[in-house]
Amino acid sequence: MAGNGNRGVRYMGPGKVEVADLDYPDFELHDGPGVNPANVGRKVPHGVILRTVATNICGSDQHMVRGRTTAPEGLVLGHEITGEIVEKGPDVEFLEVGDLVSVPFNISCGRCRNCKEGKTGVCLNVNPDRPGSAYGYVDMGGWVGGQAESVLVPYADWNCLKFPDRDQAMAKIQDLAMLSDIFPTGYHGCYTAGVTTGSTVYIAGAGPVGLAAATSAFLLGAAVVIVGDLNQERLAQARSFGCETVDVTQGHPRDQIEQILGEPEVDAGVDAVGFEAHGQGAEAQQELPATVLNSLMEIVRAGGALGIPGLYVTGDPGAADDAAKVGSLSIRLGLGWAKSHAFFTGQCPVMRYNRQLMMAILHDRVQIAKNVGATVISLDDAPRGYAEFDQGAARKYILNPNNLIPT
């Protein structure tokens, strides 16, 4: 297999991605853009090589492509991966060539203290710089991204979620493609915010993660799901599956929430926006990164919780001020303290939820692909997908590198 070719999507500077020839993966981590020097030469006998079936463009990728991180040029992008095993390392025991699998975006070893506690988003052994890792992502150890025809997945017995029936899985592949990141991430935001039967929920952001969170809120039994955004097309997408919506260009969400519920507070709040948040009302065109967190503290009832799956970073060269460049925001912590709020942050530990959500998909309990506007495009169309997503398209782009997804 090692003689095969490979093509994938690379970040080439702010606003620019390209589809280029890449090395075919083997069972070793090689030097390249973004690879931590301490990881170069790392052997991966516990890995598998996948022929990629589906790999999605994510808002987290978009942050890098906008130049809002310290990502190096040439970085191979992509952390939302679904694929077929075509080769396995000598230490892989429980997977076989031909298996169709979903890959959590967080890379974890299954051996460290955090993995054993289910905290796979902060694995201690895969990134020499800090806890936590992901494919094709800045400061995450340098594991090569999956927006490519082929990709290496380490610790495969631990990381891969095998679909029980190949034909059944391919019939629902656009839904199952969301298991690698946004569906568990949205679910994690709602679950940690305490969403349950009869809850009222406010979700900030109607991008794919926000729409996945809204889908998850209904799955968890919420009575009312309210989604706020600046983008009218995305708000319409939220309404298409039963959400109430708030147009934050009209001002603080509180007043519109009161019109919907009869009171200005909700039981649970989810931040699906992150560090590129904009203001509200007259400030809607201005980047104000603490806006969502501060407004959620006002909106969520005393004793409630905030799920924060939206991405916040420690390095943002494009930030509006020096404090935000290192991830320091003017958060009204006193308000959250006074209301006894709980805050849940960090990467979603995908493995905590992906099997259960897979079962919900396979048994027709949820239509996540429809709800997030899943749109299949070719690998060569990736630059167009990035550009349209950046312009606010109400779509979740799925790349089809090997033309295995029926269209």
XYZ file of C-alpha atoms in Angstrom:
407
model
C 0.000 0.000 0.000
C 2.883 2.363 0.782
C 3.472 3.109 -2.888
C 0.030 4.628 -3.303
C -0.482 8.319 -3.896
C -2.300 10.692 -1.598
C -3.849 14.127 -1.965
C -5.161 16.484 0.669
C -6.036 20.009 1.750
C -3.292 22.277 3.090
C -3.419 25.683 4.785
C -1.227 28.058 2.779
C -1.655 31.341 4.652
C -4.565 33.565 5.686
C -7.552 32.975 3.431
C -5.828 30.348 1.311
C -6.091 26.570 1.117
C -4.903 24.287 -1.658
C -5.363 20.669 -2.689
C -1.913 19.147 -3.085
C -0.029 15.872 -3.389
C 0.919 14.448 0.012
C 3.011 11.554 1.204
C 1.056 8.341 1.657
C 0.831 7.618 5.397
C 2.871 4.914 7.100
C 3.202 3.833 10.717
C 5.547 6.606 11.797
C 5.149 10.339 12.430
C 7.442 12.270 10.073
C 8.693 15.845 10.161
C 6.475 18.417 8.477
C 4.514 21.636 9.060
C 3.264 21.786 12.635
C 4.830 18.495 13.744
C 6.276 18.787 17.231
C 10.015 17.925 17.083
C 9.524 15.544 20.018
C 6.977 13.591 17.942
C 9.198 13.206 14.848
C 10.074 9.534 14.384
C 7.347 8.334 16.727
C 6.396 4.777 15.816
C 2.697 3.912 15.451
C 2.416 0.084 15.370
C -0.965 0.506 17.079
C -2.335 2.533 14.153
C -4.427 1.943 11.057
C -4.394 3.625 7.669
C -7.814 4.669 6.454
C -9.117 5.270 2.979
C -11.188 8.333 3.779
C -14.909 8.015 3.091
C -16.024 11.374 4.531
C -14.084 14.269 6.029
C -15.755 17.526 6.959
C -14.834 21.204 6.971
C -15.163 22.512 10.534
C -15.453 25.977 12.012
C -12.280 25.211 13.944
C -10.483 24.715 10.613
C -11.939 28.031 9.480
C -10.361 29.851 12.445
C -6.955 28.688 11.190
C -7.692 29.474 7.555
C -8.713 33.006 8.510
C -5.239 33.445 10.000
C -6.578 33.639 13.541
C -4.144 31.101 14.989
C -0.412 30.414 14.815
C -0.913 27.562 12.323
C 2.089 27.182 9.970
C 1.758 27.255 6.213
C 1.606 23.789 4.699
C -0.375 22.261 7.577
C -2.617 19.442 6.313
C -6.116 20.209 7.581
C -8.995 18.077 8.801
C -10.023 16.418 12.053
C -13.507 15.088 11.190
C -12.772 11.676 9.716
C -14.813 8.631 8.708
C -13.080 5.912 6.741
C -12.375 2.331 5.744
C -9.371 0.491 7.168
C -7.008 -0.487 4.345
C -3.935 -1.364 6.414
C -3.336 -2.059 10.087
C -0.253 -1.998 12.264
C 1.088 -5.137 13.959
C -0.256 -4.110 17.377
C -3.892 -3.696 16.255
C -5.900 -6.618 17.668
C -9.614 -5.924 17.353
C -10.075 -4.195 13.995
C -9.795 -5.661 10.501
C -9.058 -4.399 7.019
C -12.402 -3.441 5.474
C -13.970 -2.158 8.698
C -15.804 1.142 8.365
C -15.072 3.426 11.330
C -15.698 6.856 12.817
C -12.653 8.586 14.269
C -13.005 11.001 17.208
C -11.307 14.295 16.426
C -9.443 14.085 19.728
C -6.459 11.772 19.530
C -6.034 9.862 22.767
C -3.878 6.993 23.969
C -6.314 5.091 26.195
C -3.482 4.520 28.655
C -2.957 7.730 30.640
C -4.755 8.894 33.763
C -7.044 11.261 31.867
C -8.042 8.698 29.237
C -8.833 6.190 31.976
C -11.123 8.812 33.529
C -12.875 9.392 30.195
C -11.198 12.776 29.626
C -10.010 11.966 26.117
C -9.875 15.631 25.102
C -6.901 16.136 27.412
C -4.858 12.962 26.831
C -1.411 13.289 28.382
C 0.606 11.188 25.924
C -0.109 12.360 22.374
C 1.051 15.992 22.369
C 4.429 16.937 23.870
C 3.373 20.589 24.278
C 0.271 20.243 26.417
C -2.621 17.875 27.192
C -4.922 17.182 24.260
C -4.484 16.583 20.562
C -6.341 16.537 17.253
C -5.605 15.732 13.626
C -4.438 18.561 11.380
C -4.584 21.225 14.046
C -2.253 23.934 15.315
C -0.297 23.164 18.510
C -1.809 19.678 18.724
C 1.350 17.632 18.246
C 1.455 17.503 14.464
C -0.697 14.478 13.660
C -1.464 14.797 9.934
C -4.970 15.972 9.039
C -7.684 13.891 7.464
C -8.969 16.142 4.652
C -7.129 13.730 2.380
C -7.563 10.514 0.462
C -5.733 8.548 3.193
C -4.894 9.182 6.851
C -3.101 7.489 9.756
C -5.095 6.913 12.960
C -2.992 6.025 16.042
C -4.120 3.853 18.964
C -6.732 2.494 16.585
C -8.289 -0.177 18.817
C -9.027 2.585 21.307
C -9.888 5.473 18.994
C -11.944 3.907 16.197
C -15.695 3.372 16.515
C -16.604 0.522 14.164
C -20.002 0.663 12.480
C -21.821 -2.649 13.009
C -23.090 -3.085 9.445
C -21.369 -1.617 6.402
C -24.423 -1.362 4.126
C -26.542 0.201 6.876
C -23.732 2.657 7.614
C -23.234 3.690 3.985
C -26.975 4.344 3.700
C -26.639 6.873 6.534
C -23.063 7.988 5.919
C -23.800 11.734 5.866
C -25.345 11.476 9.341
C -22.602 9.187 10.663
C -19.943 11.588 9.353
C -21.055 14.009 12.086
C -19.991 11.593 14.858
C -16.321 12.545 14.585
C -16.903 16.015 16.026
C -19.920 18.285 15.747
C -22.701 15.970 16.906
C -20.882 14.839 20.082
C -19.588 18.393 20.568
C -23.070 19.891 20.369
C -24.425 17.125 22.579
C -21.623 17.712 25.116
C -22.497 21.414 25.227
C -26.120 20.601 26.051
C -25.420 17.695 28.369
C -22.928 19.646 30.484
C -25.347 22.603 30.570
C -27.884 20.281 32.197
C -30.384 20.013 29.346
C -33.023 17.409 30.183
C -36.739 16.705 29.858
C -38.672 19.990 29.781
C -35.629 22.297 29.724
C -35.603 25.694 28.082
C -32.318 26.184 26.257
C -30.545 29.102 24.588
C -27.817 28.225 22.089
C -25.566 31.047 20.911
C -24.523 30.403 17.321
C -26.366 28.755 14.420
C -23.318 27.368 12.675
C -22.956 23.584 12.384
C -22.005 23.089 16.064
C -24.894 25.288 17.205
C -27.330 23.392 14.986
C -25.900 20.103 16.264
C -26.396 21.392 19.816
C -29.996 22.301 19.012
C -30.568 18.821 17.572
C -29.030 17.371 20.730
C -31.227 19.496 22.978
C -34.340 17.995 21.383
C -32.824 14.510 21.710
C -32.304 15.192 25.425
C -35.956 16.221 25.819
C -35.850 20.018 25.860
C -39.208 21.766 25.771
C -38.006 24.914 23.980
C -34.768 25.343 22.016
C -33.833 28.927 21.124
C -30.927 29.626 18.772
C -29.334 33.053 18.375
C -27.179 34.303 15.497
C -26.464 37.262 13.196
C -26.923 35.231 10.006
C -30.466 35.041 8.633
C -29.845 31.954 6.477
C -28.499 30.040 9.469
C -31.417 31.137 11.640
C -33.800 29.869 8.957
C -31.969 26.529 9.047
C -32.544 26.375 12.819
C -36.255 27.079 12.385
C -36.496 24.303 9.778
C -36.389 21.634 12.505
C -38.406 23.320 15.219
C -36.130 25.830 16.935
C -37.185 29.286 18.019
C -34.686 31.941 16.925
C -33.188 35.199 18.125
C -31.660 37.745 15.736
C -28.883 39.302 17.799
C -28.495 42.157 15.317
C -31.693 43.452 16.950
C -30.084 43.719 20.389
C -29.453 41.646 23.507
C -31.090 38.196 23.292
C -32.813 38.715 26.657
C -35.736 40.731 25.268
C -36.467 38.316 22.427
C -36.222 35.352 24.816
C -38.827 37.025 27.025
C -41.150 37.352 24.022
C -40.776 33.605 23.353
C -40.939 32.253 26.903
C -42.681 34.980 28.872
C -39.543 35.384 30.977
C -36.026 36.588 30.074
C -34.141 33.544 31.368
C -33.549 29.934 30.306
C -32.578 26.811 32.216
C -29.428 26.115 30.203
C -27.080 28.009 27.897
C -24.634 26.811 25.230
C -21.814 28.841 23.647
C -21.340 27.468 20.125
C -19.531 30.596 18.896
C -16.172 30.877 20.650
C -13.447 33.478 20.438
C -14.525 35.210 17.201
C -17.792 36.382 18.779
C -19.340 39.654 17.637
C -21.368 42.183 19.569
C -25.130 42.576 19.618
C -27.470 45.200 18.221
C -25.516 48.253 17.102
C -22.253 46.412 17.809
C -23.144 43.369 15.701
C -20.448 44.069 13.109
C -17.772 44.540 15.758
C -15.729 41.688 17.174
C -16.193 41.533 20.938
C -14.941 38.120 22.053
C -16.505 38.109 25.542
C -20.004 38.967 24.286
C -21.462 35.465 24.204
C -20.141 34.391 27.592
C -21.328 37.596 29.259
C -24.771 37.470 27.660
C -25.187 33.807 28.609
C -24.512 34.659 32.242
C -27.350 37.192 32.055
C -29.719 34.804 30.272
C -29.175 31.573 32.228
C -31.160 31.307 35.456
C -29.450 31.266 38.837
C -28.196 27.774 39.568
C -28.006 26.902 35.873
C -25.005 25.903 33.788
C -23.150 27.021 30.673
C -21.837 24.450 28.214
C -18.987 26.037 26.254
C -17.995 23.855 23.284
C -17.167 26.975 21.237
C -13.413 27.251 20.680
C -11.259 29.609 22.740
C -7.517 29.839 22.089
C -4.372 30.905 23.897
C -2.901 32.504 20.776
C -4.892 34.730 18.398
C -2.673 37.035 16.321
C -5.736 38.634 14.692
C -7.442 39.614 17.961
C -8.890 43.064 18.506
C -6.686 43.832 21.534
C -3.490 42.610 23.203
C -5.323 40.792 25.995
C -7.431 38.756 23.559
C -4.282 37.811 21.624
C -3.345 35.565 24.545
C -6.905 34.458 25.326
C -7.667 36.980 28.082
C -11.237 38.258 27.886
C -13.227 40.739 29.984
C -15.672 38.224 31.436
C -18.176 39.239 34.112
C -17.175 36.407 36.390
C -18.764 38.175 39.341
C -22.164 37.814 37.663
C -21.661 34.111 37.063
C -20.448 33.646 40.630
C -23.421 35.539 42.056
C -25.808 33.290 40.089
C -23.950 30.093 41.103
C -23.353 29.178 37.483
C -21.353 26.129 36.469
C -19.039 26.482 33.439
C -17.977 23.512 31.305
C -15.166 24.184 28.829
C -12.678 22.366 26.626
C -12.628 19.835 23.822
C -15.571 17.477 23.818
C -14.480 13.969 24.870
C -16.072 12.473 21.752
C -15.765 8.872 22.906
C -18.086 9.602 25.830
C -21.008 10.050 23.434
C -20.263 8.769 19.925
C -21.504 5.192 20.329
C -24.843 6.280 21.799
C -25.307 8.924 19.099
C -24.424 6.350 16.431
C -27.257 4.177 17.723
C -29.662 7.125 17.625
C -28.722 7.682 13.964
C -28.878 4.032 12.922
C -32.304 3.612 14.497
C -33.825 6.779 13.035
C -34.095 8.795 16.238
C -32.358 11.829 14.761
C -31.589 13.473 11.400
C -28.395 15.326 12.133
C -27.188 15.661 8.500
C -30.445 17.315 7.407
C -30.485 19.627 10.428
C -26.943 20.953 9.860
C -27.373 21.292 6.090
C -24.922 18.547 5.106
C -23.573 19.166 1.603
C -21.230 16.705 -0.140
C -18.500 18.182 -2.355
C -15.372 16.800 -4.006
C -11.886 17.105 -2.530
C -10.968 19.471 -5.367
C -13.868 21.730 -4.356
C -12.489 22.172 -0.822
C -11.232 25.750 -1.459
C -14.735 26.728 -2.621
C -16.253 25.031 0.423
C -13.962 26.970 2.739
C -14.795 30.249 0.985
C -18.567 29.702 1.106
C -18.447 28.562 4.726
C -16.421 31.647 5.609
C -19.127 33.790 4.004
C -21.733 32.248 6.328
C -23.315 29.527 4.212
C -25.850 27.547 6.262
C -24.184 24.297 5.304
C -21.904 21.635 6.697
C -19.494 20.684 3.934
C -18.536 17.005 3.650
C -15.556 16.260 1.433
C -15.731 13.054 -0.629
C -12.031 12.350 -1.368
C -12.420 8.882 -2.852
C -15.913 9.343 -4.355
C -17.353 6.712 -2.021
C -20.355 8.749 -0.839
C -23.388 8.332 -3.094
C -24.485 11.757 -4.406
